Amino acid sequence: MRFLNTGHIYETTARFARATNGEHPADAESLPSAYRAAIAKLRPMPAPESGIALSYEDGPWARHCHAEGIFEHIIGPASPSSGPTREEWDSKVTEALQLVRDLNGDLSRIVDLLVTDVVVLNSGQDGGGSANKLPGLVVMSPADHWGVPEYAECIVHEGLHTGLFVLDMVEPLFNRSARELEKDEYRALSAVKIGEKRPLHAAFHAAVVAIPLMYMQHLRGTGDLVEKYGVSLRDACQDMRTQQEHFTPYGRMLLDEMCNWAATTPLDFEQVARAISSPEYAGHKPAFAT
């Protein structure tokens, strides 16, 4: 599953950086700074030179998103946060990043590459958000009951969304525009919002990012999401395959890889581990030069 593969994501991010900066990163070590330079040209504020910059409901990212109507359902109702609350959030984010490293170092490398800024706030809308126009940015509204694992799952979830945004910018996944895919005839079952149909691109994103969360829970010995999403993911895959003509050849390849995994019984999490780390999923060349 190339959409989870460290090598494929690194290669594609390097192509994205070359297309944006006009210069190909020299090696894997120089890729993070090249990526951060590239996204600085696509968003109103640069990324930090390294690591993840944290901010809150009164920070510049929250103010920008509120002014532009981005993540309004999360940022709009956010209440003021205190110093102790922010310290707790900071601690949980730090521990969450360490948990991802402990669970799978290559999955952590993907997050470390793609996520540059995290806004944490309390809006009562438990969950997170990311947007293709603001690569690297994650907005998070943690529930009171969230522990470190939930923070980790949210960061990975939104980080993999960002990965899909980058893949789609380098080699499009669909042969129709996002606006066209909003039409009712292009809707497909969601793996997460069970029984609900969503625009095809949103349904695909939701299915993809559910897999690493299921994998993380499998590693931790909990099966809540595996039990919750296992059947619905298969149903979503079957429904998306009925509309596979709206995917590009590259998009169909990713769809098939996901659907083939979803059909394994029981779900083969060793295959997910191989997909994240194995070089067999790297080396893909786009159908056109970037």
CSV table of C-alpha atoms in Angstrom, one decimal:
chain,number,residue,atom,x,y,z
A,1,MET,CA,0.0,0.0,0.0
A,2,ARG,CA,2.0,2.9,-1.3
A,3,PHE,CA,0.0,5.5,0.4
A,4,LEU,CA,1.5,4.2,3.7
A,5,ASN,CA,5.0,3.5,2.4
A,6,THR,CA,7.8,5.5,3.8
A,7,GLY,CA,9.9,5.2,0.7
A,8,HIS,CA,7.1,6.1,-1.7
A,9,ILE,CA,6.0,9.1,0.4
A,10,TYR,CA,9.6,10.3,0.7
A,11,GLU,CA,10.1,10.0,-3.1
A,12,THR,CA,6.9,11.7,-3.9
A,13,THR,CA,7.6,14.5,-1.4
A,14,ALA,CA,11.0,15.0,-3.1
A,15,ARG,CA,9.2,15.4,-6.4
A,16,PHE,CA,6.8,17.8,-4.9
A,17,ALA,CA,9.7,19.8,-3.4
A,18,ARG,CA,11.5,19.8,-6.8
A,19,ALA,CA,8.4,21.0,-8.6
A,20,THR,CA,7.9,23.8,-6.1
A,21,ASN,CA,11.4,24.8,-5.3
A,22,GLY,CA,13.1,24.1,-8.7
A,23,GLU,CA,15.7,21.9,-7.1
A,24,HIS,CA,15.6,18.3,-6.2
A,25,PRO,CA,16.6,17.4,-2.6
A,26,ALA,CA,20.1,15.9,-2.5
A,27,ASP,CA,19.2,13.1,-0.1
A,28,ALA,CA,16.8,11.9,2.5
A,29,GLU,CA,18.4,14.1,5.2
A,30,SER,CA,17.8,17.3,3.2
A,31,LEU,CA,14.2,16.4,2.3
A,32,PRO,CA,12.5,17.8,5.5
A,33,SER,CA,14.0,21.3,4.9
A,34,ALA,CA,13.1,21.1,1.2
A,35,TYR,CA,9.6,20.1,2.0
A,36,ARG,CA,9.2,23.0,4.5
A,37,ALA,CA,10.6,25.5,2.0
A,38,ALA,CA,8.1,24.2,-0.6
A,39,ILE,CA,5.0,24.4,1.7
A,40,ALA,CA,6.0,27.9,2.7
A,41,LYS,CA,5.2,29.0,-0.9
A,42,LEU,CA,1.7,27.5,-0.7
A,43,ARG,CA,0.5,28.9,2.7
A,44,PRO,CA,0.5,32.2,4.4
A,45,MET,CA,3.0,31.3,7.1
A,46,PRO,CA,6.3,29.4,7.0
A,47,ALA,CA,6.9,26.2,8.8
A,48,PRO,CA,9.4,26.0,11.7
A,49,GLU,CA,12.9,25.0,10.7
A,50,SER,CA,12.5,21.7,12.4
A,51,GLY,CA,10.1,19.9,14.7
A,52,ILE,CA,6.4,20.8,15.2
A,53,ALA,CA,5.3,24.2,16.3
A,54,LEU,CA,2.4,24.2,18.7
A,55,SER,CA,-0.2,27.0,19.0
A,56,TYR,CA,-3.7,27.5,20.4
A,57,GLU,CA,-7.0,29.2,19.8
A,58,ASP,CA,-5.4,32.7,20.0
A,59,GLY,CA,-2.4,31.9,17.8
A,60,PRO,CA,-1.7,33.1,14.2
A,61,TRP,CA,-2.9,29.9,12.6
A,62,ALA,CA,-6.2,29.8,14.4
A,63,ARG,CA,-6.7,33.5,13.6
A,64,HIS,CA,-6.0,32.9,9.9
A,65,CYS,CA,-8.3,29.9,9.7
A,66,HIS,CA,-11.1,31.7,11.4
A,67,ALA,CA,-10.7,34.7,9.1
A,68,GLU,CA,-10.8,32.4,6.0
A,69,GLY,CA,-13.5,30.1,7.3
A,70,ILE,CA,-11.2,27.1,7.4
A,71,PHE,CA,-12.0,24.4,10.0
A,72,GLU,CA,-14.7,26.8,11.2
A,73,HIS,CA,-16.6,23.9,12.9
A,74,ILE,CA,-13.6,23.4,15.1
A,75,ILE,CA,-12.1,26.8,15.5
A,76,GLY,CA,-15.3,28.9,15.6
A,77,PRO,CA,-16.6,27.6,18.9
A,78,ALA,CA,-13.2,27.3,20.6
A,79,SER,CA,-13.1,28.6,24.2
A,80,PRO,CA,-10.1,30.3,25.8
A,81,SER,CA,-7.5,27.9,27.3
A,82,SER,CA,-5.4,28.4,30.4
A,83,GLY,CA,-1.7,28.0,31.0
A,84,PRO,CA,-2.1,24.6,32.8
A,85,THR,CA,-4.4,23.3,30.1
A,86,ARG,CA,-1.9,24.3,27.4
A,87,GLU,CA,0.9,22.6,29.4
A,88,GLU,CA,-1.1,19.4,29.5
A,89,TRP,CA,-1.8,19.6,25.7
A,90,ASP,CA,1.9,20.2,25.0
A,91,SER,CA,2.8,17.2,27.2
A,92,LYS,CA,0.2,14.9,25.5
A,93,VAL,CA,1.4,15.9,22.0
A,94,THR,CA,5.0,15.2,23.0
A,95,GLU,CA,4.1,11.9,24.5
A,96,ALA,CA,1.9,11.0,21.5
A,97,LEU,CA,4.8,11.6,19.0
A,98,GLN,CA,7.0,9.3,21.2
A,99,LEU,CA,4.3,6.7,21.2
A,100,VAL,CA,4.2,6.6,17.4
A,101,ARG,CA,8.0,6.2,17.4
A,102,ASP,CA,7.7,3.3,19.8
A,103,LEU,CA,5.0,1.6,17.8
A,104,ASN,CA,6.6,2.0,14.4
A,105,GLY,CA,9.6,4.1,13.6
A,106,ASP,CA,8.9,4.3,9.9
A,107,LEU,CA,5.3,5.5,10.5
A,108,SER,CA,6.8,8.1,12.8
A,109,ARG,CA,9.2,9.2,10.0
A,110,ILE,CA,6.2,9.9,7.8
A,111,VAL,CA,4.6,12.1,10.5
A,112,ASP,CA,7.8,13.9,11.3
A,113,LEU,CA,8.3,14.7,7.6
A,114,LEU,CA,4.8,15.9,6.9
A,115,VAL,CA,3.4,17.5,10.0
A,116,THR,CA,5.0,20.9,10.9
A,117,ASP,CA,2.4,22.8,12.9
A,118,VAL,CA,-0.3,21.7,15.3
A,119,VAL,CA,-3.1,23.9,16.7
A,120,VAL,CA,-4.6,22.5,19.9
A,121,LEU,CA,-7.9,24.0,21.2
A,122,ASN,CA,-11.1,23.2,23.0
A,123,SER,CA,-14.1,23.5,20.8
A,124,GLY,CA,-16.3,20.7,22.0
A,125,GLN,CA,-15.9,19.2,18.5
A,126,ASP,CA,-13.7,16.2,19.3
A,127,GLY,CA,-11.4,15.4,16.5
A,128,GLY,CA,-9.0,17.1,14.1
A,129,GLY,CA,-8.6,18.6,10.7
A,130,SER,CA,-6.2,19.2,7.8
A,131,ALA,CA,-6.5,20.9,4.4
A,132,ASN,CA,-4.8,20.5,1.1
A,133,LYS,CA,-4.3,24.3,0.9
A,134,LEU,CA,-2.4,24.3,4.2
A,135,PRO,CA,0.0,21.4,4.0
A,136,GLY,CA,1.8,20.6,7.3
A,137,LEU,CA,-0.9,22.1,9.5
A,138,VAL,CA,-3.0,19.9,11.8
A,139,VAL,CA,-5.9,21.4,14.0
A,140,MET,CA,-6.9,19.3,17.0
A,141,SER,CA,-9.7,19.6,19.5
A,142,PRO,CA,-9.1,16.8,22.0
A,143,ALA,CA,-11.9,15.4,24.0
A,144,ASP,CA,-11.6,15.4,27.8
A,145,HIS,CA,-11.3,11.6,27.9
A,146,TRP,CA,-8.5,11.5,25.3
A,147,GLY,CA,-5.2,10.0,26.5
A,148,VAL,CA,-1.9,9.8,24.8
A,149,PRO,CA,-3.1,7.1,22.3
A,150,GLU,CA,-5.9,9.3,21.1
A,151,TYR,CA,-3.6,12.2,20.5
A,152,ALA,CA,-1.3,9.9,18.6
A,153,GLU,CA,-4.1,8.5,16.5
A,154,CYS,CA,-5.3,12.1,15.6
A,155,ILE,CA,-1.8,13.2,14.6
A,156,VAL,CA,-1.2,10.1,12.4
A,157,HIS,CA,-4.7,10.4,10.9
A,158,GLU,CA,-4.2,14.0,9.9
A,159,GLY,CA,-0.5,13.4,8.9
A,160,LEU,CA,-1.6,10.7,6.5
A,161,HIS,CA,-4.3,13.0,5.0
A,162,THR,CA,-1.4,15.4,4.3
A,163,GLY,CA,0.5,12.5,2.7
A,164,LEU,CA,-2.5,11.9,0.3
A,165,PHE,CA,-2.6,15.7,-0.5
A,166,VAL,CA,1.1,15.5,-1.5
A,167,LEU,CA,0.6,12.3,-3.5
A,168,ASP,CA,-2.4,13.9,-5.3
A,169,MET,CA,-0.5,17.1,-6.1
A,170,VAL,CA,2.4,15.1,-7.7
A,171,GLU,CA,0.2,12.6,-9.5
A,172,PRO,CA,-3.6,13.1,-9.4
A,173,LEU,CA,-5.7,10.3,-7.9
A,174,PHE,CA,-8.9,11.2,-9.7
A,175,ASN,CA,-9.7,12.2,-13.3
A,176,ARG,CA,-12.5,14.6,-12.1
A,177,SER,CA,-12.2,17.7,-10.1
A,178,ALA,CA,-13.0,17.8,-6.4
A,179,ARG,CA,-15.9,20.1,-7.2
A,180,GLU,CA,-17.3,17.5,-9.6
A,181,LEU,CA,-16.8,14.7,-7.1
A,182,GLU,CA,-19.1,16.6,-4.7
A,183,LYS,CA,-22.1,15.7,-6.9
A,184,ASP,CA,-24.5,13.0,-5.6
A,185,GLU,CA,-23.7,10.6,-8.4
A,186,TYR,CA,-20.1,10.3,-7.3
A,187,ARG,CA,-20.7,9.5,-3.7
A,188,ALA,CA,-19.5,6.3,-2.0
A,189,LEU,CA,-19.8,4.6,1.4
A,190,SER,CA,-17.6,5.9,4.1
A,191,ALA,CA,-15.5,3.4,6.1
A,192,VAL,CA,-15.7,5.7,9.2
A,193,LYS,CA,-19.2,7.3,9.1
A,194,ILE,CA,-20.8,3.9,8.8
A,195,GLY,CA,-23.7,3.7,6.4
A,196,GLU,CA,-23.2,7.3,5.2
A,197,LYS,CA,-22.2,8.1,1.6
A,198,ARG,CA,-19.6,10.8,1.0
A,199,PRO,CA,-18.0,12.4,-2.0
A,200,LEU,CA,-15.7,9.9,-3.7
A,201,HIS,CA,-12.5,11.6,-2.8
A,202,ALA,CA,-13.5,12.1,0.8
A,203,ALA,CA,-14.6,8.4,1.1
A,204,PHE,CA,-11.2,7.4,-0.3
A,205,HIS,CA,-9.3,9.6,2.1
A,206,ALA,CA,-11.3,8.3,5.1
A,207,ALA,CA,-10.7,4.7,4.2
A,208,VAL,CA,-7.0,5.2,3.7
A,209,VAL,CA,-6.4,7.0,7.0
A,210,ALA,CA,-8.5,4.4,8.9
A,211,ILE,CA,-5.9,1.7,8.2
A,212,PRO,CA,-2.9,3.1,10.2
A,213,LEU,CA,-5.3,3.8,13.2
A,214,MET,CA,-6.5,0.2,13.1
A,215,TYR,CA,-2.9,-0.9,12.8
A,216,MET,CA,-1.8,1.2,15.8
A,217,GLN,CA,-4.6,-0.2,18.0
A,218,HIS,CA,-3.6,-3.7,16.8
A,219,LEU,CA,-0.1,-3.1,18.0
A,220,ARG,CA,-1.4,-1.8,21.4
A,221,GLY,CA,-3.5,-4.9,21.8
A,222,THR,CA,-6.8,-3.1,21.6
A,223,GLY,CA,-9.4,-3.9,18.9
A,224,ASP,CA,-12.0,-1.2,19.1
A,225,LEU,CA,-11.4,0.3,15.7
A,226,VAL,CA,-10.5,-3.0,14.1
A,227,GLU,CA,-13.9,-4.3,15.2
A,228,LYS,CA,-15.7,-1.1,14.3
A,229,TYR,CA,-14.2,-0.5,10.9
A,230,GLY,CA,-13.3,-3.9,9.6
A,231,VAL,CA,-16.6,-4.7,7.9
A,232,SER,CA,-17.4,-1.1,6.9
A,233,LEU,CA,-14.0,-0.7,5.2
A,234,ARG,CA,-14.7,-3.8,3.1
A,235,ASP,CA,-18.1,-2.3,2.2
A,236,ALA,CA,-16.6,1.1,1.4
A,237,CYS,CA,-14.0,-0.6,-0.9
A,238,GLN,CA,-16.6,-2.5,-2.8
A,239,ASP,CA,-18.6,0.7,-3.3
A,240,MET,CA,-15.6,2.7,-4.4
A,241,ARG,CA,-14.7,0.0,-6.9
A,242,THR,CA,-18.0,0.5,-8.7
A,243,GLN,CA,-16.7,4.0,-9.4
A,244,GLN,CA,-13.1,3.1,-10.3
A,245,GLU,CA,-13.4,4.7,-13.7
A,246,HIS,CA,-13.2,8.1,-11.9
A,247,PHE,CA,-9.8,7.3,-10.6
A,248,THR,CA,-6.6,7.8,-12.6
A,249,PRO,CA,-4.4,4.7,-13.2
A,250,TYR,CA,-2.4,5.8,-10.2
A,251,GLY,CA,-5.5,6.3,-8.1
A,252,ARG,CA,-6.8,2.9,-9.1
A,253,MET,CA,-3.5,1.3,-8.1
A,254,LEU,CA,-3.8,2.8,-4.6
A,255,LEU,CA,-7.5,1.8,-4.5
A,256,ASP,CA,-6.7,-1.8,-5.5
A,257,GLU,CA,-3.9,-2.1,-2.9
A,258,MET,CA,-6.2,-0.9,-0.2
A,259,CYS,CA,-9.2,-3.0,-1.3
A,260,ASN,CA,-7.0,-6.2,-1.5
A,261,TRP,CA,-5.8,-5.6,2.0
A,262,ALA,CA,-9.4,-4.9,3.3
A,263,ALA,CA,-10.5,-8.3,1.9
A,264,THR,CA,-7.9,-10.3,4.0
A,265,THR,CA,-9.6,-12.3,6.7
A,266,PRO,CA,-8.6,-11.8,9.4
A,267,LEU,CA,-7.1,-8.4,8.5
A,268,ASP,CA,-3.4,-8.9,7.8
A,269,PHE,CA,-1.6,-6.3,10.0
A,270,GLU,CA,1.8,-7.9,9.1
A,271,GLN,CA,1.1,-6.7,5.6
A,272,VAL,CA,0.4,-3.2,6.9
A,273,ALA,CA,3.8,-3.3,8.6
A,274,ARG,CA,5.5,-4.4,5.3
A,275,ALA,CA,3.6,-1.7,3.4
A,276,ILE,CA,5.0,1.0,5.8
A,277,SER,CA,8.6,-0.2,5.7
A,278,SER,CA,9.2,-2.4,2.7
A,279,PRO,CA,11.2,-1.0,-0.3
A,280,GLU,CA,9.0,-3.1,-2.6
A,281,TYR,CA,6.5,-0.2,-2.6
A,282,ALA,CA,9.0,2.4,-3.4
A,283,GLY,CA,10.5,3.3,-6.8
A,284,HIS,CA,7.2,4.3,-8.5
A,285,LYS,CA,7.6,6.7,-11.3
A,286,PRO,CA,4.8,9.1,-12.1
A,287,ALA,CA,3.1,8.9,-15.4
A,288,PHE,CA,4.3,12.4,-16.3
A,289,ALA,CA,7.3,14.5,-15.2
A,290,THR,CA,6.9,16.9,-12.2
